[in-house]
Amino acid sequence: MPLTRLRQSATLLAVVALTGSMASLCIGTSFAKSLFSALGAQGTTALRVSFSALILLAVWRPWRIPLSGANARAIALYGAALGATNLLFYMSLRTIPLGLAIAIEFTGPLTVAVLSSRRAIDFLWIAFAVAGLLLLLPLGEASTHLDPVGMGFALAAGVGWALYIIFGQRAGNAHGGQATSLGLTMAALVVLPFGLAHAGTAMFSPPLLLAGLAVGVLSSAIPYSLEMVALKRLPRRTFGILLSMEPAMGALAGLAFLHEQLSMIQWLAIASIIVASVGCTATARGKATA
């Protein structure tokens, strides 16, 4: 039937868009990591977030929309959490592989989802997430030899992501484009001092500015745009399940672009956290169905 085919085409388009979004984000982050030697994680984060903010400000022009004081405060908190999350995540990438950093960071939103439910089945997903983290700890002969400081930054980024979700829900009363563009502007104000303190005038080198623009486009502008395409055509539950594949895609991007080899234990850790994320999303209560 034509209507059925139309729906199937829309679903396929959404899946391709979301896959493209995750791929663009992981490729952009891989490229960003290659800039650490020149700018450090702090300077790279500052350029990425600043260019992302400028792009979205140009697209949405949020000043045209009235903004209440309550929404402004909510967006400020949302943006501060977003900036801190980006900075902490990039700091973790200095010493641990991309895929593992994403997997560890995923425990933040996973914790928010589990705590908001408190059902018996959720303890199973907690067990998978904890098992994944335990596999990454430097314990025994099977130690994965990960830098504990890098893991700490990734866990802190997970906390920041959890706060980003909480504050983002509060900022949801504002116009979506306005909240995102102003939130990223606030994020840029948070990370810029760290970037300037570490990288100094190197941040304004034309080649590095161009590289920072590329990172902003690949890591933010393209993913956000493709995610909007997917969100309009996929149920939230399906969207969340597909998004749970991001740690694996990050690991593959790290392997392809950064030559980051993972051990079998590290792949098992990523798989365990992905199972926790998929399971939590699939069993979540809500109106949306897969």
Short mmCIF file of C-alpha atoms in Angstrom, two decimals:
data_model
loop_
_atom_site.label_atom_id
_atom_site.label_comp_id
_atom_site.label_asym_id
_atom_site.label_seq_id
_atom_site.Cartn_x
_atom_site.Cartn_y
_atom_site.Cartn_z
CA MET A 1 0.00 0.00 0.00
CA PRO A 2 1.28 3.51 -0.79
CA LEU A 3 0.77 4.72 2.80
CA THR A 4 2.66 1.74 4.22
CA ARG A 5 5.53 2.30 1.81
CA LEU A 6 5.59 5.97 2.71
CA ARG A 7 5.87 5.12 6.40
CA GLN A 8 8.60 2.58 5.71
CA SER A 9 10.53 5.14 3.67
CA ALA A 10 10.18 7.71 6.46
CA THR A 11 11.43 5.21 9.03
CA LEU A 12 14.37 4.22 6.84
CA LEU A 13 15.24 7.90 6.32
CA ALA A 14 15.13 8.47 10.08
CA VAL A 15 17.38 5.49 10.81
CA VAL A 16 19.88 6.61 8.16
CA ALA A 17 19.76 10.17 9.54
CA LEU A 18 20.41 9.04 13.12
CA THR A 19 23.20 6.71 12.01
CA GLY A 20 24.72 9.59 10.06
CA SER A 21 24.40 11.82 13.11
CA MET A 22 26.32 9.38 15.32
CA ALA A 23 28.93 8.80 12.62
CA SER A 24 29.47 12.53 12.11
CA LEU A 25 29.79 13.09 15.86
CA CYS A 26 32.33 10.28 16.27
CA ILE A 27 34.35 11.33 13.22
CA GLY A 28 34.32 14.95 14.39
CA THR A 29 35.46 13.92 17.86
CA SER A 30 38.22 11.76 16.38
CA PHE A 31 39.39 14.76 14.36
CA ALA A 32 39.15 16.96 17.46
CA LYS A 33 41.43 14.59 19.36
CA SER A 34 44.08 15.07 16.69
CA LEU A 35 44.15 18.79 17.62
CA PHE A 36 45.08 18.14 21.25
CA SER A 37 48.80 18.40 20.55
CA ALA A 38 48.37 21.99 19.33
CA LEU A 39 45.48 23.25 21.47
CA GLY A 40 45.07 20.78 24.27
CA ALA A 41 41.68 19.37 25.21
CA GLN A 42 40.69 22.75 26.67
CA GLY A 43 41.44 24.80 23.57
CA THR A 44 39.86 22.22 21.27
CA THR A 45 36.68 22.18 23.38
CA ALA A 46 36.54 25.96 23.36
CA LEU A 47 36.77 26.14 19.57
CA ARG A 48 34.24 23.35 19.05
CA VAL A 49 31.61 24.81 21.38
CA SER A 50 32.18 28.41 20.26
CA PHE A 51 31.81 27.63 16.57
CA SER A 52 28.78 25.44 17.30
CA ALA A 53 27.20 28.32 19.18
CA LEU A 54 27.90 30.78 16.36
CA ILE A 55 26.40 28.43 13.78
CA LEU A 56 23.21 27.90 15.78
CA LEU A 57 22.92 31.60 16.63
CA ALA A 58 23.04 32.37 12.92
CA VAL A 59 20.43 29.69 12.16
CA TRP A 60 17.93 30.40 14.95
CA ARG A 61 18.53 34.11 15.73
CA PRO A 62 17.12 33.62 19.25
CA TRP A 63 16.95 37.33 20.00
CA ARG A 64 13.80 37.51 17.86
CA ILE A 65 11.86 35.40 20.38
CA PRO A 66 10.74 36.79 23.77
CA LEU A 67 12.50 35.13 26.72
CA SER A 68 11.16 35.09 30.27
CA GLY A 69 13.41 35.33 33.30
CA ALA A 70 12.55 31.79 34.38
CA ASN A 71 13.42 30.37 30.97
CA ALA A 72 16.64 32.40 30.85
CA ARG A 73 17.77 30.92 34.18
CA ALA A 74 16.88 27.40 33.03
CA ILE A 75 18.79 27.86 29.77
CA ALA A 76 21.80 29.24 31.65
CA LEU A 77 21.96 26.12 33.84
CA TYR A 78 21.40 23.89 30.82
CA GLY A 79 24.21 25.63 28.93
CA ALA A 80 26.60 25.52 31.89
CA ALA A 81 26.03 21.77 32.22
CA LEU A 82 26.54 21.35 28.46
CA GLY A 83 29.82 23.27 28.55
CA ALA A 84 31.13 21.35 31.55
CA THR A 85 30.16 18.03 29.96
CA ASN A 86 32.01 18.84 26.74
CA LEU A 87 35.12 19.99 28.58
CA LEU A 88 35.22 16.98 30.92
CA PHE A 89 34.64 14.56 28.04
CA TYR A 90 37.45 16.03 25.96
CA MET A 91 39.72 15.97 29.01
CA SER A 92 39.04 12.24 29.31
CA LEU A 93 40.00 11.70 25.67
CA ARG A 94 43.57 12.76 26.42
CA THR A 95 44.31 9.39 28.00
CA ILE A 96 41.52 6.88 27.22
CA PRO A 97 40.09 5.63 23.89
CA LEU A 98 37.08 7.35 22.35
CA GLY A 99 34.71 4.38 22.48
CA LEU A 100 35.41 3.73 26.15
CA ALA A 101 35.02 7.40 27.04
CA ILE A 102 31.59 7.46 25.37
CA ALA A 103 30.58 4.21 27.10
CA ILE A 104 31.58 5.52 30.54
CA GLU A 105 29.85 8.83 29.87
CA PHE A 106 26.66 6.94 28.95
CA THR A 107 26.29 5.86 32.59
CA GLY A 108 25.15 9.42 33.39
CA PRO A 109 21.91 9.50 31.36
CA LEU A 110 21.41 5.81 32.13
CA THR A 111 21.41 6.61 35.85
CA VAL A 112 18.86 9.38 35.32
CA ALA A 113 16.59 7.00 33.41
CA VAL A 114 16.84 4.27 36.04
CA LEU A 115 16.32 6.59 39.01
CA SER A 116 13.25 8.08 37.38
CA SER A 117 11.66 4.62 37.19
CA ARG A 118 12.74 2.46 40.16
CA ARG A 119 11.16 -0.75 38.82
CA ALA A 120 12.50 -4.23 39.46
CA ILE A 121 13.62 -4.73 35.86
CA ASP A 122 15.81 -1.65 36.12
CA PHE A 123 18.08 -3.40 38.61
CA LEU A 124 19.07 -5.72 35.75
CA TRP A 125 20.17 -2.75 33.65
CA ILE A 126 22.04 -1.32 36.64
CA ALA A 127 23.84 -4.66 36.94
CA PHE A 128 24.90 -4.55 33.29
CA ALA A 129 26.14 -0.96 33.61
CA VAL A 130 28.06 -1.72 36.81
CA ALA A 131 29.52 -4.86 35.23
CA GLY A 132 30.72 -2.80 32.28
CA LEU A 133 32.42 -0.29 34.57
CA LEU A 134 33.97 -3.03 36.71
CA LEU A 135 35.47 -4.60 33.60
CA LEU A 136 37.30 -1.32 32.98
CA LEU A 137 38.77 -1.00 36.46
CA PRO A 138 42.50 -1.78 36.85
CA LEU A 139 41.95 -4.94 38.91
CA GLY A 140 43.84 -8.22 38.71
CA GLU A 141 45.77 -9.77 35.87
CA ALA A 142 43.00 -8.94 33.37
CA SER A 143 43.43 -5.23 34.02
CA THR A 144 42.54 -3.01 31.08
CA HIS A 145 45.32 -0.56 32.09
CA LEU A 146 43.15 2.51 31.65
CA ASP A 147 44.29 5.81 33.09
CA PRO A 148 42.22 6.35 36.28
CA VAL A 149 42.29 10.13 35.81
CA GLY A 150 40.87 9.77 32.31
CA MET A 151 38.17 7.45 33.62
CA GLY A 152 37.39 9.97 36.33
CA PHE A 153 36.94 12.73 33.76
CA ALA A 154 34.64 10.45 31.71
CA LEU A 155 32.55 9.64 34.80
CA ALA A 156 32.39 13.35 35.65
CA ALA A 157 31.25 13.99 32.06
CA GLY A 158 28.51 11.42 32.69
CA VAL A 159 27.39 13.40 35.74
CA GLY A 160 27.43 16.53 33.59
CA TRP A 161 25.33 14.76 30.95
CA ALA A 162 22.82 13.76 33.64
CA LEU A 163 22.58 17.39 34.80
CA TYR A 164 22.30 18.48 31.17
CA ILE A 165 19.23 16.22 30.80
CA ILE A 166 17.64 17.52 34.01
CA PHE A 167 18.29 21.19 33.23
CA GLY A 168 17.41 20.63 29.57
CA GLN A 169 13.95 19.41 30.57
CA ARG A 170 13.45 22.59 32.57
CA ALA A 171 14.62 24.67 29.62
CA GLY A 172 12.13 22.82 27.42
CA ASN A 173 9.50 25.49 28.09
CA ALA A 174 11.43 27.83 25.82
CA HIS A 175 11.50 27.60 22.03
CA GLY A 176 13.68 24.64 21.04
CA GLY A 177 15.97 26.55 18.71
CA GLN A 178 16.26 29.42 21.15
CA ALA A 179 17.10 27.11 24.05
CA THR A 180 19.73 25.20 22.06
CA SER A 181 21.45 28.25 20.56
CA LEU A 182 21.48 30.25 23.80
CA GLY A 183 22.45 27.14 25.75
CA LEU A 184 25.47 26.58 23.51
CA THR A 185 26.36 30.28 23.87
CA MET A 186 26.37 29.81 27.65
CA ALA A 187 28.44 26.65 27.19
CA ALA A 188 30.98 28.63 25.16
CA LEU A 189 31.24 31.22 27.93
CA VAL A 190 31.96 28.41 30.40
CA VAL A 191 34.71 26.70 28.39
CA LEU A 192 36.38 29.70 26.71
CA PRO A 193 38.35 30.79 29.82
CA PHE A 194 39.82 27.28 30.12
CA GLY A 195 40.71 27.22 26.44
CA LEU A 196 42.34 30.64 26.52
CA ALA A 197 44.25 29.85 29.71
CA HIS A 198 45.69 26.67 28.21
CA ALA A 199 46.12 27.43 24.50
CA GLY A 200 46.46 31.22 24.56
CA THR A 201 46.82 32.95 21.21
CA ALA A 202 47.29 29.63 19.41
CA MET A 203 43.49 29.39 19.36
CA PHE A 204 43.41 32.28 16.89
CA SER A 205 45.80 30.76 14.37
CA PRO A 206 43.90 30.68 11.03
CA PRO A 207 44.62 26.97 10.33
CA LEU A 208 43.48 26.00 13.84
CA LEU A 209 40.42 28.22 13.59
CA LEU A 210 39.50 26.46 10.36
CA ALA A 211 40.05 23.08 12.03
CA GLY A 212 37.90 24.19 14.96
CA LEU A 213 35.15 25.19 12.56
CA ALA A 214 35.30 21.74 10.96
CA VAL A 215 35.04 20.12 14.40
CA GLY A 216 32.05 22.32 15.26
CA VAL A 217 30.29 21.41 12.01
CA LEU A 218 31.01 17.67 12.27
CA SER A 219 30.42 17.35 16.00
CA SER A 220 27.44 19.66 16.46
CA ALA A 221 25.85 21.30 13.41
CA ILE A 222 25.46 18.13 11.31
CA PRO A 223 24.53 15.77 14.20
CA TYR A 224 21.94 18.18 15.65
CA SER A 225 20.36 18.67 12.24
CA LEU A 226 20.21 14.95 11.46
CA GLU A 227 18.87 14.16 14.93
CA MET A 228 16.00 16.57 14.31
CA VAL A 229 15.16 14.63 11.12
CA ALA A 230 15.21 11.36 13.07
CA LEU A 231 13.21 12.64 16.06
CA LYS A 232 10.36 13.75 13.82
CA ARG A 233 10.02 10.29 12.26
CA LEU A 234 10.95 7.82 15.01
CA PRO A 235 9.26 6.98 18.33
CA ARG A 236 11.38 8.17 21.26
CA ARG A 237 11.97 4.60 22.42
CA THR A 238 13.30 3.51 19.02
CA PHE A 239 15.41 6.66 18.86
CA GLY A 240 16.91 5.91 22.28
CA ILE A 241 17.67 2.29 21.43
CA LEU A 242 19.47 3.27 18.23
CA LEU A 243 21.37 6.03 20.04
CA SER A 244 22.65 3.41 22.50
CA MET A 245 24.89 2.13 19.72
CA GLU A 246 27.02 5.27 19.91
CA PRO A 247 29.76 3.79 22.18
CA ALA A 248 30.37 1.00 19.65
CA MET A 249 30.44 3.50 16.79
CA GLY A 250 32.85 5.63 18.79
CA ALA A 251 35.11 2.63 19.31
CA LEU A 252 35.08 1.90 15.57
CA ALA A 253 35.84 5.55 14.77
CA GLY A 254 38.70 5.48 17.26
CA LEU A 255 40.05 2.35 15.60
CA ALA A 256 39.71 3.73 12.07
CA PHE A 257 40.94 7.29 12.59
CA LEU A 258 43.03 7.18 15.77
CA HIS A 259 44.29 3.58 15.63
CA GLU A 260 42.96 2.92 19.13
CA GLN A 261 43.11 -0.83 19.67
CA LEU A 262 40.74 -2.19 22.35
CA SER A 263 41.17 -5.42 24.26
CA MET A 264 38.48 -8.09 24.38
CA ILE A 265 37.64 -7.06 27.95
CA GLN A 266 37.16 -3.45 26.85
CA TRP A 267 34.85 -4.52 24.02
CA LEU A 268 32.88 -6.61 26.56
CA ALA A 269 32.63 -3.56 28.81
CA ILE A 270 31.25 -1.46 25.95
CA ALA A 271 28.80 -4.24 25.06
CA SER A 272 27.62 -4.50 28.67
CA ILE A 273 26.94 -0.77 28.91
CA ILE A 274 25.16 -0.82 25.53
CA VAL A 275 22.93 -3.68 26.77
CA ALA A 276 22.13 -1.63 29.86
CA SER A 277 21.23 1.42 27.76
CA VAL A 278 19.17 -0.54 25.22
CA GLY A 279 17.37 -2.49 27.95
CA CYS A 280 16.58 0.60 29.97
CA THR A 281 15.22 2.37 26.90
CA ALA A 282 13.24 -0.63 25.64
CA THR A 283 11.52 -1.24 28.98
CA ALA A 284 10.92 2.40 29.82
CA ARG A 285 7.37 3.40 30.52
CA GLY A 286 5.82 5.94 28.26
CA LYS A 287 3.44 6.51 25.43
CA ALA A 288 5.98 5.86 22.74
CA THR A 289 6.38 2.36 21.47
CA ALA A 290 9.05 0.82 19.33
#
